[in-house]
Amino acid sequence: MSIEEDNVYGRTYHSALLSMSNIDNAIDEHYLTGFNSAEEMLSFVEQYNLNIVALSKSQHTFLFINHKGEALVRRTWMDTYAQVLYYYEEITLPNGKKKTVVVKYDPANFSSAKSTRIFAERTDGIRQPLYHRDYFTPRGYYNPVTKTFNNAYPFTVPAKYTGRDTSHIHTLLRHTAGECYFHLLAWLREKMINPTRKTGVAPIFVTQTQGTGKSTFGEVICRGVFGEQNVIVSHQVDVNARFNADQAEALIVCIEEKDSESKRNDTESLKSSVTSTTVRKENKGVDPFYIDSYTDFVMSSNKDVALKLESASNRRFMLMAGDEEFTRHNPLADEVFTKLYGADTLGNVTGVPFYHDNELIAQFKHELYTGDVIKSTNPRNFPVTKAAEKCLNIPRTNEDTEIESLVRTLIPFIKQSLLNKHVVLSVEIPRDDSPEGDVIKLSEVVPVVEGVVYINGRGGRCDRLGMAQPIVFSDNGKPYNHAVLERTLSKMRKLLEENGLEVMPNEEPPNGGFKGINSRYRMSPTIWFKLTDMHKLYEKYKPTDIGALIPTLTAPVRNGKRVRYSLTRRNDEGEFETVNEIIPGKESHRLKENAAHLDTFLLESDVSPKDIHSLELARLREAYKSGMPIAAADLFRESRALQLVEAQRLFDLGIAARVVDSGIRSLHILVRVSPAPNNLEERKWLDGYIKVSVPVSLEFDPVTWDPLRLTRAPVTIDRQATSVKYFRDEPPVAITGTQKLIMENWDNVYQLDWRPEYEKWLSRPKSKIERRNSKLVPTKQEYKDAAEALLYGKFFTDSKFNGLRQHLFFPAYRLLRSMGYSYDELWKSINEDVDGYAQSEKEKYYWRTRQHSKIIRDIETEFSV
């Protein structure tokens, strides 16, 4: 085992504690018995460091140190050890008689005075320090190597697997950290492992809404992980304050209500404090001195601009835009905050807060230390978020705006050229709310197309696309300022990364220059683009190592059995099986009412994150051109990796009981819940509640609530599908893969206290769209908003749905059908709304014809049963 692991799991602490206990025992052994001689006593004093004296400059006196590093005045020290440090000596009186006297040890002797220490962690050039700080040994522990006492408040709760459910912690962090979620976990891990080394990164939580959990990270999570005495949470912290003794030795300082306009904690001062390894410590009336600084800073702000950044290359401040709707008014958030604080919104105690729940802290630390994705994430490589972009202190000019607009237009050309391995002269720009895109020619964007060149990578170099800077990036022949161009490209780094691109640092022209250009610009400086390394770009989707299957544990014996099917026909060797068991004797009728159990749920996600959907489209087009099938593992590389990461975490948390790879795009995750629902109505609600509350960044299929829904069976078979199922408007491509079991353990039962939330749902007033007999089960808020807009004829006329209609229309339609609204009344409202749609007749026609599309037919089939 490594020293690091010994530290984190408390073995170092307990070893040091045993050593301190041995010293206590050695002192107890001599209590009221003393020593046989002066030599024996002095040897004991030296062995157990009882001869240490320290100079107090403020009191202008010497103080004497006990065996736990505490400073005492001489009389108190002697009283403490009076019954221990003594021996008997026989002396001869003047009259010649013998007398036995008690000789007590006096710490104020020349031997101890000549090695006087100072109350510090660093030498002053004359005296050696008395203290050090170590967060993995008890306070007062004497380190024989450094010959100093530990003056830190240690981490008294070590990491340990306890099996406690930490999902509510991860839910909070996902909603407050957003795309920096794994980087924030990595920040916690690094500080937990190396508390005496600054991370150099300050997490900053930003939301304009109060009560979204910005302060909870410091108040609850940090206090639990690092100990309450090591964490300061206050809006009065000032890194420039003169008298700073209260914060100089803190491990974590949380600054609340950070505002860029405030003179306190300005950006430059914070920059220095975040990375500085020493700090000047001063108390009133005491001479200041320097100590090692281990303090890391956390900030929260309800301002759009928490601090001002000079460039997008900022590596100190990890700005995170939290979920503005994640407040106590949100049932999920209310549940999370109640568990974390151990109290409800009225202050009524409901349990133990996280920072006092040692078993929960130990489990969370264990996950931080062992999590593969967390270990492989560098907290300093956090993404440039929208919250950070708002803080960029760069005045915009007309050139900034023009260059940004030009780069946005060029991105599809750059990306398609790199994928096709030649300069493309035209591209089709897809539009979310239209079945067809717009065709744009390169000559319409670039004045001289010969100023763009593609170079195949050779000799270990990557493929790249070059653009002659003064030709491509110019306004009517006048080149844009180089510094402005560089600055704008830096600001647009995140947008480029989202499209799988990055700018190369080299500006050398291609060998021989731009061959189609004969002017002086032939050898002009060149902006080079390349495809971003997918493993780097999608580090957050990095899959865990599942090379060997996790051993399958025997499932408990239950009433009934899961019936196997091949497509829709019963087949004992089929590739499908029911999610729950069927009542014995009812196997021929796969009806909901024939389910023997209602406690197992199917979570299935087959929707790619938006930022990688375009990559999959590009791969399909390449496969179509080659005329060859494409492996699902290659086509859906990033989205499958994301699913594997999340499924592994659910399995490790004891939530997922089985995970099966469908072989194409999705994983089928089975979750067994306790307590189980008693009827189908409860099950339908619980299915929706699990899908919106389980702590993962996946979007699950909302129509899998049927207890006898078919799921992929744990068998190994080769599969082949067609891309038509996934990409409606693309040519069909054969996709190949292998269905197989990934992991299984039926001892994993999700202990979920869902009934209080269900009772709240039953008693709450109905919303606008709940006018019929059915009530809306838990679902994403964006679907609820879209459903309301669809019902009241505002979906196609409200601009807030621009770019989102294709994504929201069908889930919203399905919600309304589940509420009891009929096919005819919905389409009457939809067609009237489409009439007012400010788009072309072609696009209006597209939306009207959705009425007879396969997706709508499938939804109607579901509700016609």
mmCIF file of N, CA, C and O in Angstrom, residues 582-612:
data_model
loop_
_atom_site.group_PDB
_atom_site.id
_atom_site.type_symbol
_atom_site.label_atom_id
_atom_site.label_comp_id
_atom_site.label_asym_id
_atom_site.label_seq_id
_atom_site.Cartn_x
_atom_site.Cartn_y
_atom_site.Cartn_z
ATOM 1 N N ILE A 582 -43.055 -12.571 -14.664
ATOM 2 C CA ILE A 582 -44.485 -12.739 -14.940
ATOM 3 C C ILE A 582 -45.046 -13.774 -13.965
ATOM 4 O O ILE A 582 -44.378 -14.754 -13.599
ATOM 5 N N ILE A 583 -46.288 -13.565 -13.521
ATOM 6 C CA ILE A 583 -46.953 -14.492 -12.605
ATOM 7 C C ILE A 583 -46.987 -15.889 -13.231
ATOM 8 O O ILE A 583 -47.322 -16.035 -14.417
ATOM 9 N N PRO A 584 -46.614 -16.917 -12.480
ATOM 10 C CA PRO A 584 -46.659 -18.281 -13.037
ATOM 11 C C PRO A 584 -48.034 -18.604 -13.615
ATOM 12 O O PRO A 584 -49.069 -18.306 -13.012
ATOM 13 N N GLY A 585 -48.028 -19.202 -14.809
ATOM 14 C CA GLY A 585 -49.266 -19.537 -15.489
ATOM 15 C C GLY A 585 -49.782 -18.447 -16.394
ATOM 16 O O GLY A 585 -50.714 -18.660 -17.178
ATOM 17 N N LYS A 586 -49.207 -17.244 -16.331
ATOM 18 C CA LYS A 586 -49.644 -16.126 -17.156
ATOM 19 C C LYS A 586 -48.620 -15.779 -18.238
ATOM 20 O O LYS A 586 -48.707 -14.714 -18.861
ATOM 21 N N GLU A 587 -47.623 -16.657 -18.440
ATOM 22 C CA GLU A 587 -46.513 -16.337 -19.327
ATOM 23 C C GLU A 587 -46.935 -16.025 -20.761
ATOM 24 O O GLU A 587 -46.213 -15.348 -21.501
ATOM 25 N N SER A 588 -48.086 -16.512 -21.172
ATOM 26 C CA SER A 588 -48.526 -16.288 -22.561
ATOM 27 C C SER A 588 -49.142 -14.917 -22.774
ATOM 28 O O SER A 588 -49.430 -14.535 -23.918
ATOM 29 N N HIS A 589 -49.341 -14.161 -21.700
ATOM 30 C CA HIS A 589 -49.997 -12.868 -21.832
ATOM 31 C C HIS A 589 -49.142 -11.795 -21.151
ATOM 32 O O HIS A 589 -49.184 -11.638 -19.935
ATOM 33 N N ARG A 590 -48.362 -11.069 -21.958
ATOM 34 C CA ARG A 590 -47.458 -10.042 -21.416
ATOM 35 C C ARG A 590 -48.225 -8.746 -21.204
ATOM 36 O O ARG A 590 -48.011 -7.732 -21.860
ATOM 37 N N LEU A 591 -49.154 -8.773 -20.241
ATOM 38 C CA LEU A 591 -49.936 -7.604 -19.884
ATOM 39 C C LEU A 591 -49.419 -7.040 -18.561
ATOM 40 O O LEU A 591 -48.941 -7.791 -17.697
ATOM 41 N N LYS A 592 -49.544 -5.727 -18.389
ATOM 42 C CA LYS A 592 -49.048 -5.083 -17.168
ATOM 43 C C LYS A 592 -49.585 -5.765 -15.922
ATOM 44 O O LYS A 592 -48.887 -5.933 -14.920
ATOM 45 N N GLU A 593 -50.856 -6.143 -15.966
ATOM 46 C CA GLU A 593 -51.516 -6.707 -14.791
ATOM 47 C C GLU A 593 -50.944 -8.069 -14.396
ATOM 48 O O GLU A 593 -51.189 -8.557 -13.283
ATOM 49 N N ASN A 594 -50.189 -8.705 -15.290
ATOM 50 C CA ASN A 594 -49.659 -10.040 -15.013
ATOM 51 C C ASN A 594 -48.240 -10.000 -14.439
ATOM 52 O O ASN A 594 -47.586 -11.037 -14.327
ATOM 53 N N ALA A 595 -47.758 -8.813 -14.082
ATOM 54 C CA ALA A 595 -46.416 -8.708 -13.500
ATOM 55 C C ALA A 595 -46.421 -9.257 -12.076
ATOM 56 O O ALA A 595 -47.254 -8.862 -11.250
ATOM 57 N N ALA A 596 -45.485 -10.177 -11.785
ATOM 58 C CA ALA A 596 -45.381 -10.740 -10.438
ATOM 59 C C ALA A 596 -44.752 -9.746 -9.473
ATOM 60 O O ALA A 596 -44.965 -9.820 -8.266
ATOM 61 N N HIS A 597 -43.952 -8.812 -10.002
ATOM 62 C CA HIS A 597 -43.299 -7.795 -9.182
ATOM 63 C C HIS A 597 -43.342 -6.463 -9.918
ATOM 64 O O HIS A 597 -43.444 -6.423 -11.145
ATOM 65 N N LEU A 598 -43.253 -5.383 -9.148
ATOM 66 C CA LEU A 598 -43.271 -4.039 -9.739
ATOM 67 C C LEU A 598 -42.025 -3.237 -9.380
ATOM 68 O O LEU A 598 -41.976 -2.025 -9.616
ATOM 69 N N ASP A 599 -41.004 -3.883 -8.817
ATOM 70 C CA ASP A 599 -39.891 -3.134 -8.220
ATOM 71 C C ASP A 599 -38.686 -2.922 -9.117
ATOM 72 O O ASP A 599 -37.751 -2.209 -8.743
ATOM 73 N N THR A 600 -38.648 -3.527 -10.302
ATOM 74 C CA THR A 600 -37.484 -3.387 -11.177
ATOM 75 C C THR A 600 -37.821 -2.448 -12.337
ATOM 76 O O THR A 600 -38.853 -2.603 -12.989
ATOM 77 N N PHE A 601 -36.935 -1.477 -12.581
ATOM 78 C CA PHE A 601 -37.181 -0.427 -13.571
ATOM 79 C C PHE A 601 -36.077 -0.440 -14.627
ATOM 80 O O PHE A 601 -34.916 -0.778 -14.338
ATOM 81 N N LEU A 602 -36.442 -0.030 -15.826
ATOM 82 C CA LEU A 602 -35.496 0.029 -16.943
ATOM 83 C C LEU A 602 -35.117 1.478 -17.226
ATOM 84 O O LEU A 602 -35.983 2.325 -17.454
ATOM 85 N N LEU A 603 -33.825 1.759 -17.200
ATOM 86 C CA LEU A 603 -33.289 3.055 -17.601
ATOM 87 C C LEU A 603 -32.539 2.851 -18.908
ATOM 88 O O LEU A 603 -31.550 2.124 -18.954
ATOM 89 N N GLU A 604 -33.016 3.494 -19.957
ATOM 90 C CA GLU A 604 -32.394 3.342 -21.275
ATOM 91 C C GLU A 604 -32.181 4.728 -21.881
ATOM 92 O O GLU A 604 -33.103 5.535 -21.924
ATOM 93 N N SER A 605 -30.968 4.978 -22.324
ATOM 94 C CA SER A 605 -30.644 6.280 -22.930
ATOM 95 C C SER A 605 -30.041 6.060 -24.300
ATOM 96 O O SER A 605 -29.029 5.376 -24.435
ATOM 97 N N ASP A 606 -30.677 6.619 -25.321
ATOM 98 C CA ASP A 606 -30.110 6.487 -26.671
ATOM 99 C C ASP A 606 -30.058 7.836 -27.387
ATOM 100 O O ASP A 606 -30.118 7.923 -28.598
ATOM 101 N N VAL A 607 -29.939 8.912 -26.584
ATOM 102 C CA VAL A 607 -29.838 10.259 -27.146
ATOM 103 C C VAL A 607 -28.423 10.775 -26.929
ATOM 104 O O VAL A 607 -27.932 10.795 -25.800
ATOM 105 N N SER A 608 -27.749 11.167 -28.002
ATOM 106 C CA SER A 608 -26.387 11.694 -27.882
ATOM 107 C C SER A 608 -26.426 13.135 -27.388
ATOM 108 O O SER A 608 -27.309 13.895 -27.774
ATOM 109 N N PRO A 609 -25.457 13.521 -26.554
ATOM 110 C CA PRO A 609 -25.349 14.944 -26.209
ATOM 111 C C PRO A 609 -25.203 15.778 -27.480
ATOM 112 O O PRO A 609 -24.600 15.352 -28.455
ATOM 113 N N LYS A 610 -25.778 16.966 -27.450
ATOM 114 C CA LYS A 610 -25.825 17.793 -28.649
ATOM 115 C C LYS A 610 -24.445 18.101 -29.215
ATOM 116 O O LYS A 610 -24.252 18.191 -30.421
ATOM 117 N N ASP A 611 -23.443 18.223 -28.301
ATOM 118 C CA ASP A 611 -22.128 18.634 -28.766
ATOM 119 C C ASP A 611 -21.403 17.553 -29.553
ATOM 120 O O ASP A 611 -20.384 17.822 -30.181
ATOM 121 N N ILE A 612 -21.905 16.291 -29.511
ATOM 122 C CA ILE A 612 -21.233 15.249 -30.293
ATOM 123 C C ILE A 612 -22.144 14.640 -31.363
ATOM 124 O O ILE A 612 -21.705 13.786 -32.131
#
